[in-house]
Coordinates of C-alpha atoms in Angstrom, one line a residue:
M18 CA -6.4 -27.2 24.2
E19 CA -4.0 -25.7 21.4
F20 CA -5.2 -22.8 20.0
T21 CA -4.1 -22.1 16.3
R22 CA -4.6 -18.2 14.1
P23 CA -7.1 -17.8 12.1
R24 CA -6.7 -19.4 8.3
G25 CA -5.4 -16.7 6.1
T26 CA -4.1 -14.9 8.7
R27 CA -0.6 -14.5 9.8
D28 CA 1.7 -13.5 12.6
F29 CA 4.4 -10.7 12.3
L30 CA 8.0 -11.2 14.6
F31 CA 10.2 -9.0 15.7
E32 CA 12.8 -8.5 12.6
E33 CA 9.8 -9.0 9.7
M34 CA 7.9 -6.5 11.7
R35 CA 11.0 -4.0 12.0
E36 CA 11.3 -4.7 7.7
R37 CA 7.0 -3.8 7.4
K38 CA 7.9 -0.8 9.6
Q39 CA 10.8 0.2 7.3
A40 CA 8.9 -0.1 4.0
E41 CA 6.1 2.0 5.7
S42 CA 8.5 5.0 6.7
T43 CA 9.9 4.8 3.3
L44 CA 6.4 5.4 1.6
R45 CA 4.9 7.9 4.6
K46 CA 8.0 9.9 3.7
V47 CA 7.4 9.8 -0.6
F48 CA 3.7 10.2 -0.2
E49 CA 4.2 13.7 2.8
S50 CA 6.9 14.8 -0.5
Y51 CA 3.7 14.9 -2.7
G52 CA 2.2 16.9 0.7
Y53 CA -0.2 14.2 1.7
Q54 CA -1.7 13.7 4.5
E55 CA -3.1 10.8 6.5
I56 CA -5.9 9.6 7.6
Q57 CA -7.5 6.7 9.5
T58 CA -11.0 5.0 8.8
P59 CA -13.2 2.0 10.9
L60 CA -11.8 -1.3 11.2
F61 CA -15.7 -2.1 10.0
E62 CA -18.6 -0.1 8.3
E63 CA -21.9 -0.4 7.4
L64 CA -22.3 -3.3 4.9
K65 CA -24.7 -1.2 3.0
L66 CA -21.3 1.5 2.3
F67 CA -19.1 -1.6 0.1
T68 CA -23.4 -3.2 -1.5
T69 CA -23.8 0.2 -2.7
K70 CA -19.9 0.5 -4.2
S71 CA -19.5 -3.6 -5.3
G72 CA -23.2 -4.8 -5.6
D73 CA -25.0 -7.3 -3.3
E74 CA -22.8 -9.8 -5.2
I75 CA -19.8 -8.8 -2.3
V76 CA -21.4 -10.0 0.3
N77 CA -19.9 -13.3 0.1
Q78 CA -16.7 -11.8 0.2
L79 CA -17.1 -10.5 3.0
Y80 CA -16.9 -10.6 7.3
N81 CA -20.1 -8.9 7.4
F82 CA -21.6 -9.7 11.1
K83 CA -25.2 -8.2 13.3
D84 CA -24.1 -6.0 16.0
K85 CA -26.3 -5.9 19.7
S86 CA -28.5 -4.0 17.9
D87 CA -29.0 -5.4 14.3
R88 CA -27.4 -3.3 12.4
E89 CA -25.8 -4.8 9.1
L90 CA -21.8 -4.2 9.5
T91 CA -18.9 -5.5 7.6
L92 CA -14.8 -5.6 8.5
R93 CA -13.5 -2.8 5.9
P94 CA -12.3 -5.5 2.3
E95 CA -10.6 -1.6 1.6
I96 CA -10.1 1.3 2.1
T97 CA -11.1 3.3 -0.7
A98 CA -15.0 3.0 -0.1
P99 CA -14.3 4.5 3.8
V100 CA -12.8 7.2 2.8
A101 CA -14.8 8.6 0.3
R102 CA -18.3 8.4 3.2
L103 CA -15.2 10.2 5.0
Y104 CA -15.3 13.2 2.6
L105 CA -19.8 13.3 2.2
N106 CA -19.7 13.3 6.0
E107 CA -16.3 15.4 7.0
L108 CA -14.7 17.4 4.6
E109 CA -17.4 18.1 1.6
K110 CA -18.1 22.0 2.6
T111 CA -15.6 22.3 5.2
T112 CA -12.1 21.6 2.9
A113 CA -10.9 23.6 0.4
K114 CA -9.7 21.5 -2.7
P115 CA -7.6 19.7 -4.1
I116 CA -7.5 17.2 -1.0
K117 CA -4.6 14.6 -1.2
L118 CA -5.1 12.6 2.1
Y119 CA -3.2 9.1 2.3
Y120 CA -3.8 5.6 4.5
Y121 CA -2.3 2.8 5.8
G122 CA -5.1 0.2 7.5
S123 CA -5.9 -3.6 7.5
C124 CA -8.6 -5.2 5.5
F125 CA -10.7 -8.9 5.3
R126 CA -12.0 -10.5 2.8
Y127 CA -12.9 -13.6 3.3
E128 CA -11.1 -15.9 0.5
R129 CA -9.7 -18.8 -0.5
P130 CA -5.7 -18.5 0.8
Q131 CA -3.3 -18.7 -1.8
K132 CA 0.0 -17.1 -2.1
G133 CA 0.2 -13.6 -1.6
R134 CA -3.1 -13.7 -0.7
F135 CA -4.9 -13.5 2.6
R136 CA -7.5 -13.0 4.6
Q137 CA -6.0 -9.6 6.8
F138 CA -4.0 -8.0 4.3
W139 CA -2.8 -4.5 4.0
Q140 CA -3.3 -1.7 2.1
F141 CA -1.7 1.9 1.4
G142 CA -3.0 4.5 -0.6
C143 CA -4.7 7.4 -1.3
E144 CA -6.9 9.6 -2.9
L145 CA -7.0 12.9 -4.2
I146 CA -10.0 15.1 -4.7
G147 CA -10.9 17.6 -6.5
A148 CA -7.9 17.8 -9.1
K149 CA -8.0 18.6 -12.7
T150 CA -7.5 15.7 -14.4
P151 CA -5.2 14.6 -16.7
Q152 CA -2.8 16.5 -14.1
G153 CA -4.5 14.8 -11.9
E154 CA -3.8 11.9 -12.8
A155 CA 0.1 12.6 -14.1
E156 CA 1.1 13.4 -10.4
V157 CA -0.6 10.6 -8.6
I158 CA 0.9 8.4 -11.5
A159 CA 3.7 10.8 -10.7
L160 CA 3.8 9.5 -6.9
C161 CA 3.2 5.4 -7.0
T162 CA 6.0 4.9 -8.8
D163 CA 8.6 7.6 -6.8
A164 CA 6.6 5.3 -3.7
I165 CA 8.0 2.5 -5.2
N166 CA 11.5 3.3 -6.4
A167 CA 11.9 4.0 -2.9
L168 CA 11.0 0.7 -1.8
G169 CA 13.9 -0.8 -4.5
I170 CA 11.6 -2.5 -6.5
T171 CA 13.3 -1.5 -9.7
T172 CA 11.6 -3.5 -11.9
A173 CA 7.7 -2.6 -11.3
D174 CA 5.7 -2.3 -14.7
V175 CA 2.6 0.7 -15.1
N176 CA 0.8 0.2 -17.0
I177 CA -1.6 3.0 -18.0
N178 CA -5.6 2.6 -20.2
H179 CA -8.5 5.7 -20.7
L180 CA -11.4 3.9 -19.8
G181 CA -13.8 6.3 -21.7
I182 CA -12.1 4.7 -25.2
I183 CA -13.8 1.0 -24.2
R184 CA -17.2 3.0 -23.0
G185 CA -17.4 5.4 -25.8
L186 CA -17.6 2.8 -28.0
F187 CA -19.6 1.5 -25.8
Q188 CA -22.0 4.5 -26.7
H189 CA -21.5 4.3 -30.0
F190 CA -22.8 1.1 -30.2
D191 CA -25.6 1.8 -27.8
I192 CA -24.7 -1.4 -25.5
S193 CA -26.8 -1.3 -22.6
A194 CA -25.1 -0.9 -19.2
E195 CA -25.6 -4.1 -17.7
T196 CA -23.9 -5.3 -20.6
Q197 CA -21.0 -3.3 -20.1
S198 CA -20.4 -4.6 -16.7
E199 CA -20.5 -7.7 -17.7
I200 CA -17.3 -7.3 -20.8
M201 CA -15.8 -5.0 -18.8
V202 CA -15.5 -7.8 -15.7
V203 CA -14.1 -10.2 -18.6
I204 CA -11.9 -7.4 -20.0
D205 CA -10.4 -6.9 -16.4
K206 CA -9.6 -11.1 -16.1
G207 CA -6.8 -10.5 -18.6
D208 CA -7.4 -14.1 -20.0
K209 CA -8.2 -13.3 -23.9
D210 CA -9.5 -16.8 -24.8
L211 CA -12.3 -16.0 -22.0
L212 CA -12.4 -13.2 -23.9
I213 CA -12.5 -14.1 -27.2
E214 CA -15.2 -17.0 -26.2
S215 CA -17.0 -14.2 -24.6
L216 CA -17.0 -12.0 -27.8
S217 CA -17.4 -14.4 -30.4
G218 CA -19.1 -17.9 -29.1
D219 CA -22.6 -19.3 -30.0
E220 CA -23.5 -17.1 -26.8
P221 CA -21.7 -13.8 -27.2
I222 CA -22.1 -10.9 -24.2
I223 CA -22.3 -8.1 -27.1
D224 CA -24.1 -9.6 -30.7
N225 CA -22.7 -7.0 -32.3
D226 CA -19.6 -8.5 -34.7
E227 CA -17.8 -5.0 -36.0
L228 CA -18.1 -4.1 -31.7
N229 CA -16.3 -7.2 -30.7
Q230 CA -13.8 -6.9 -33.6
I231 CA -12.8 -3.6 -32.5
L232 CA -12.5 -4.6 -29.0
L233 CA -10.2 -7.7 -29.7
K234 CA -8.1 -5.9 -31.7
L235 CA -8.2 -2.8 -29.0
I236 CA -6.8 -5.0 -25.9
D237 CA -4.5 -6.8 -27.6
L238 CA -2.3 -3.1 -28.2
V239 CA -0.2 -2.2 -25.6
G240 CA 3.1 -0.9 -25.7
D241 CA 4.8 2.5 -25.3
K242 CA 3.6 5.8 -27.6
S243 CA 3.9 4.5 -30.3
I244 CA 0.8 2.5 -30.2
I245 CA -1.0 6.2 -30.4
P246 CA -1.0 6.0 -34.4
D247 CA -2.9 2.3 -34.4
V248 CA -5.0 3.3 -31.7
E249 CA -6.7 6.3 -33.8
E250 CA -6.7 4.9 -37.1
L251 CA -9.4 2.0 -35.0
I252 CA -11.5 4.8 -33.6
A253 CA -11.0 6.8 -36.4
P254 CA -15.6 6.1 -37.8
Y255 CA -16.4 6.3 -34.5
D256 CA -17.0 9.8 -33.0
E257 CA -17.0 9.3 -29.1
P258 CA -13.7 7.4 -28.3
K259 CA -12.0 10.6 -29.4
E260 CA -12.6 12.9 -27.0
S261 CA -10.7 10.2 -24.5
L262 CA -8.0 9.4 -26.6
E263 CA -7.4 13.2 -26.8
E264 CA -7.3 13.1 -22.6
L265 CA -4.8 10.1 -22.7
K266 CA -2.2 11.8 -25.2
E267 CA -2.4 14.7 -22.6
L268 CA -1.6 12.3 -19.7
I269 CA 1.4 10.6 -21.7
A270 CA 2.7 14.4 -22.6
L271 CA 2.3 15.6 -18.8
L272 CA 4.1 12.3 -17.0
E273 CA 6.7 13.2 -18.7
A274 CA 6.6 16.8 -17.2
F275 CA 6.5 14.1 -14.1
Q276 CA 9.3 12.5 -15.3
V277 CA 7.8 9.5 -15.3
E278 CA 10.1 7.5 -18.0
Y279 CA 8.9 4.0 -17.8
Y280 CA 5.2 3.3 -18.1
T281 CA 3.0 1.1 -20.3
L282 CA 0.2 2.0 -22.1
N283 CA -2.5 -1.0 -21.9
L284 CA -5.5 -1.1 -23.7
G285 CA -6.6 -4.1 -22.3
V286 CA -6.7 -2.8 -18.5
A287 CA -10.1 -2.7 -17.9
R288 CA -10.4 -1.5 -13.3
G289 CA -14.2 -4.2 -14.4
L290 CA -15.4 -1.2 -11.8
D291 CA -18.9 0.6 -12.8
Y292 CA -17.4 3.4 -11.1
Y293 CA -14.0 4.3 -12.7
T294 CA -14.7 7.0 -15.4
G295 CA -10.9 8.3 -17.0
I296 CA -7.7 7.1 -16.6
V297 CA -6.9 4.0 -15.1
F298 CA -3.1 1.2 -14.2
E299 CA -2.0 -1.3 -12.1
I300 CA 1.1 -1.9 -12.0
Y301 CA 2.8 -5.2 -12.4
V302 CA 6.6 -6.7 -10.4
P303 CA 6.5 -10.0 -13.1
E304 CA 8.7 -11.4 -10.5
L305 CA 5.3 -12.2 -8.0
G306 CA 4.6 -14.9 -11.3
A307 CA 0.2 -15.6 -11.0
Q308 CA 0.1 -12.3 -8.1
K309 CA 2.1 -10.1 -9.4
Q310 CA -0.3 -7.2 -9.5
I311 CA 1.1 -4.5 -6.5
C312 CA -0.5 -1.9 -7.3
G313 CA -4.1 -0.9 -9.0
G314 CA -6.2 2.9 -9.1
G315 CA -7.2 5.2 -11.8
S316 CA -10.1 8.2 -11.9
Y317 CA -13.5 7.1 -11.1
S318 CA -16.5 8.7 -9.7
L319 CA -17.7 7.1 -6.4
V320 CA -18.8 10.4 -4.3
K321 CA -21.6 10.5 -6.7
L322 CA -22.9 7.2 -6.0
F323 CA -22.5 7.8 -2.4
G324 CA -25.5 10.8 -3.0
G325 CA -22.9 13.9 -3.0
K326 CA -21.9 16.2 -5.6
E327 CA -19.9 15.3 -8.5
V328 CA -16.2 16.0 -8.7
E329 CA -12.8 14.6 -9.7
S330 CA -11.4 12.1 -7.8
T331 CA -7.7 9.4 -8.5
G332 CA -6.7 7.1 -6.0
F333 CA -4.7 4.2 -5.2
A334 CA -3.8 1.2 -3.1
L335 CA -1.0 -0.6 -3.1
G336 CA -1.3 -3.9 -2.0
F337 CA 1.3 -3.9 1.1
D338 CA 1.8 -7.7 1.1
R339 CA 3.1 -8.1 -2.4
L340 CA 5.5 -4.8 -1.8
M341 CA 6.7 -6.9 0.8
N342 CA 6.8 -9.8 -1.1
A343 CA 8.3 -8.2 -3.9
I344 CA 11.2 -6.2 -1.9
E345 CA 12.1 -9.9 -0.7
E346 CA 12.9 -10.8 -3.9
L347 CA 14.1 -7.7 -6.1
T348 CA 16.3 -6.5 -3.0
E349 CA 19.4 -6.8 -1.1
K350 CA 18.9 -8.2 2.4
D351 CA 20.6 -5.4 4.4
E352 CA 21.4 -6.5 8.2
L353 CA 18.8 -4.6 10.1
P354 CA 20.3 -2.6 12.7
S355 CA 19.9 -3.4 16.0
H356 CA 17.0 -2.5 17.8
L357 CA 18.9 -0.5 20.8
D358 CA 21.2 1.8 20.9
V359 CA 22.5 1.4 23.9
Y360 CA 22.5 -1.8 26.4
V361 CA 23.2 -1.5 30.2
A362 CA 24.7 -4.0 32.0
P363 CA 24.9 -4.2 35.9
I364 CA 28.3 -6.4 36.9
S365 CA 27.3 -6.8 40.8
A366 CA 24.0 -6.8 42.0
D367 CA 24.6 -4.0 45.0
V368 CA 24.9 -1.8 41.6
R369 CA 21.7 -2.9 39.8
P370 CA 19.3 0.6 41.4
K371 CA 21.8 3.6 39.4
A372 CA 21.8 0.5 36.4
F373 CA 18.3 1.1 36.3
E374 CA 18.7 4.7 36.8
I375 CA 20.8 5.6 34.5
T376 CA 18.8 3.8 31.7
Q377 CA 15.6 6.0 32.3
L378 CA 17.6 9.1 32.0
L379 CA 19.4 7.4 29.0
R380 CA 15.5 7.0 27.9
K381 CA 14.0 9.8 28.5
N382 CA 16.8 11.6 26.5
G383 CA 16.2 9.9 23.8
F384 CA 18.0 6.9 23.6
K385 CA 16.7 3.5 22.9
T386 CA 17.9 1.5 25.6
D387 CA 17.5 -1.5 27.8
V388 CA 18.9 -3.3 31.1
D389 CA 19.7 -6.4 31.9
L390 CA 16.7 -7.5 34.5
N391 CA 17.4 -11.1 35.1
G392 CA 21.6 -10.9 36.8
K393 CA 23.4 -12.5 33.9
K394 CA 26.9 -13.0 34.6
F395 CA 29.0 -10.7 32.5
K396 CA 30.1 -12.7 29.9
K397 CA 26.5 -13.9 29.2
L398 CA 26.4 -9.6 29.3
M399 CA 28.5 -9.1 26.8
N400 CA 27.5 -12.3 24.7
Y401 CA 23.9 -10.7 24.4
A402 CA 24.9 -7.2 23.4
D403 CA 27.2 -8.9 20.6
K404 CA 24.0 -11.0 19.8
I405 CA 21.3 -7.9 19.9
K406 CA 24.2 -6.4 17.5
V407 CA 24.1 -3.1 19.7
E408 CA 26.7 -0.6 19.0
K409 CA 27.1 1.1 22.3
M410 CA 27.5 -0.9 26.2
V411 CA 27.1 1.3 29.4
I412 CA 28.9 -0.7 32.4
I413 CA 27.8 -0.6 36.0
G414 CA 31.1 -1.1 37.6
A415 CA 31.3 -0.3 42.0
N416 CA 34.3 0.9 41.5
D417 CA 33.7 3.6 38.6
L418 CA 30.4 4.4 40.1
A419 CA 32.5 5.2 43.5
E420 CA 34.3 7.9 41.4
G421 CA 31.2 8.6 39.7
K422 CA 31.7 7.3 36.1
V423 CA 30.6 4.6 34.2
T424 CA 32.6 2.3 31.6
V425 CA 31.2 3.1 27.8
K426 CA 32.3 0.4 25.5
D427 CA 32.0 1.0 22.0
M428 CA 31.1 -2.9 20.5
I429 CA 32.4 -2.3 17.2
S430 CA 35.7 -1.2 17.6
G431 CA 36.5 -2.7 20.9
E432 CA 37.6 0.4 22.5
Q433 CA 36.4 1.8 26.3
S434 CA 35.8 4.6 27.5
L435 CA 35.2 6.2 31.7
V436 CA 32.0 8.8 31.3
D437 CA 31.4 10.6 34.1
I438 CA 27.8 10.2 34.7
D439 CA 27.1 13.6 34.2
N440 CA 28.8 13.8 31.4
I441 CA 26.7 10.7 29.3
I442 CA 24.3 12.1 27.6
D443 CA 26.3 14.3 26.0
Y444 CA 29.4 12.2 25.0
L445 CA 26.3 10.0 24.0
K446 CA 25.0 12.0 21.7
E447 CA 28.5 13.4 20.2
E448 CA 29.7 9.2 19.5

């Protein structure tokens, strides 16, 4: 009988896990430097949490099931909705705002596996709840860009839009909520030909040629802040989107204050979900090709959708697996240091008990330590220490032990020192 891992999942071996842990540690440091604290939510939630957020059609993408009490549950496909649930359950009435929290964990979607897309994947993200916008939005974008830069990813392109501009136009032309949702999904796909067909084909989604022409021109506006006059000219006849444009202009000024130097204004970024209300952004790494998007986020009104009081919320989720692809693609692969600080090598059977004692002493004093458990000959012990690239080797022989000493070998310089066992901790710490 042969057992294989489920389709769309992966095994991570030692070196890859160390690289992922290193990236995770880097992200944690950046998030915590902004005052964010980590939370964790369950791997499975009630199914209705996600159908309320995204509609019943999402069920086709979920690993949903009934438990033994016939409750409808699902493995989480993302973490934004669980965070909103956690806020309503635990934080809404007890915690001063703004609330800054971050998360890291695996999610599950039943999709066709392909390069950069798996059925089990990891997200690293945050939520800023109860901060005024656009200053809260500017800080969140700054956090996101700092996190990506800290990983050595230097070609990331931050694309920013304000959905209030499009929604203001919809309001002016009295477009129904259902039609708005339909066209926003099309815009979000980023397929210009599909959008043209949807707006100007035989059966256009919106039966208003004036609005259709404005939308087609609007989503073509991509660039730096120099495109703002073009946006102003395009929406000049309509009052409803003007307040959102002013908020976008204010955000641009704040990004400069937060030292976000490189970004793209892209009026075609839609984040095609109804609960996004204001600033939205996506981050692309062109070198990743079709799977170039590594991050999506913005301001939303999800807590209200779940029955809570209206509260300003801004957040984003980094696709951790695609971040790792980008790191591999764009950065020089540094040789990882050994997973050990010290390797203990007993060179005869009679000294092994003392070798184990010394190993435990080193471990209890914070040294990552391993010891030979197989009774290898000395030459093989040396070869093994070289192979794992450990910097310090503690060689334990009967003659040295009789004098209360061990030999500490520096595996980089080749130098050796006889060290009193009682002083070995201080010696290694000084080294």
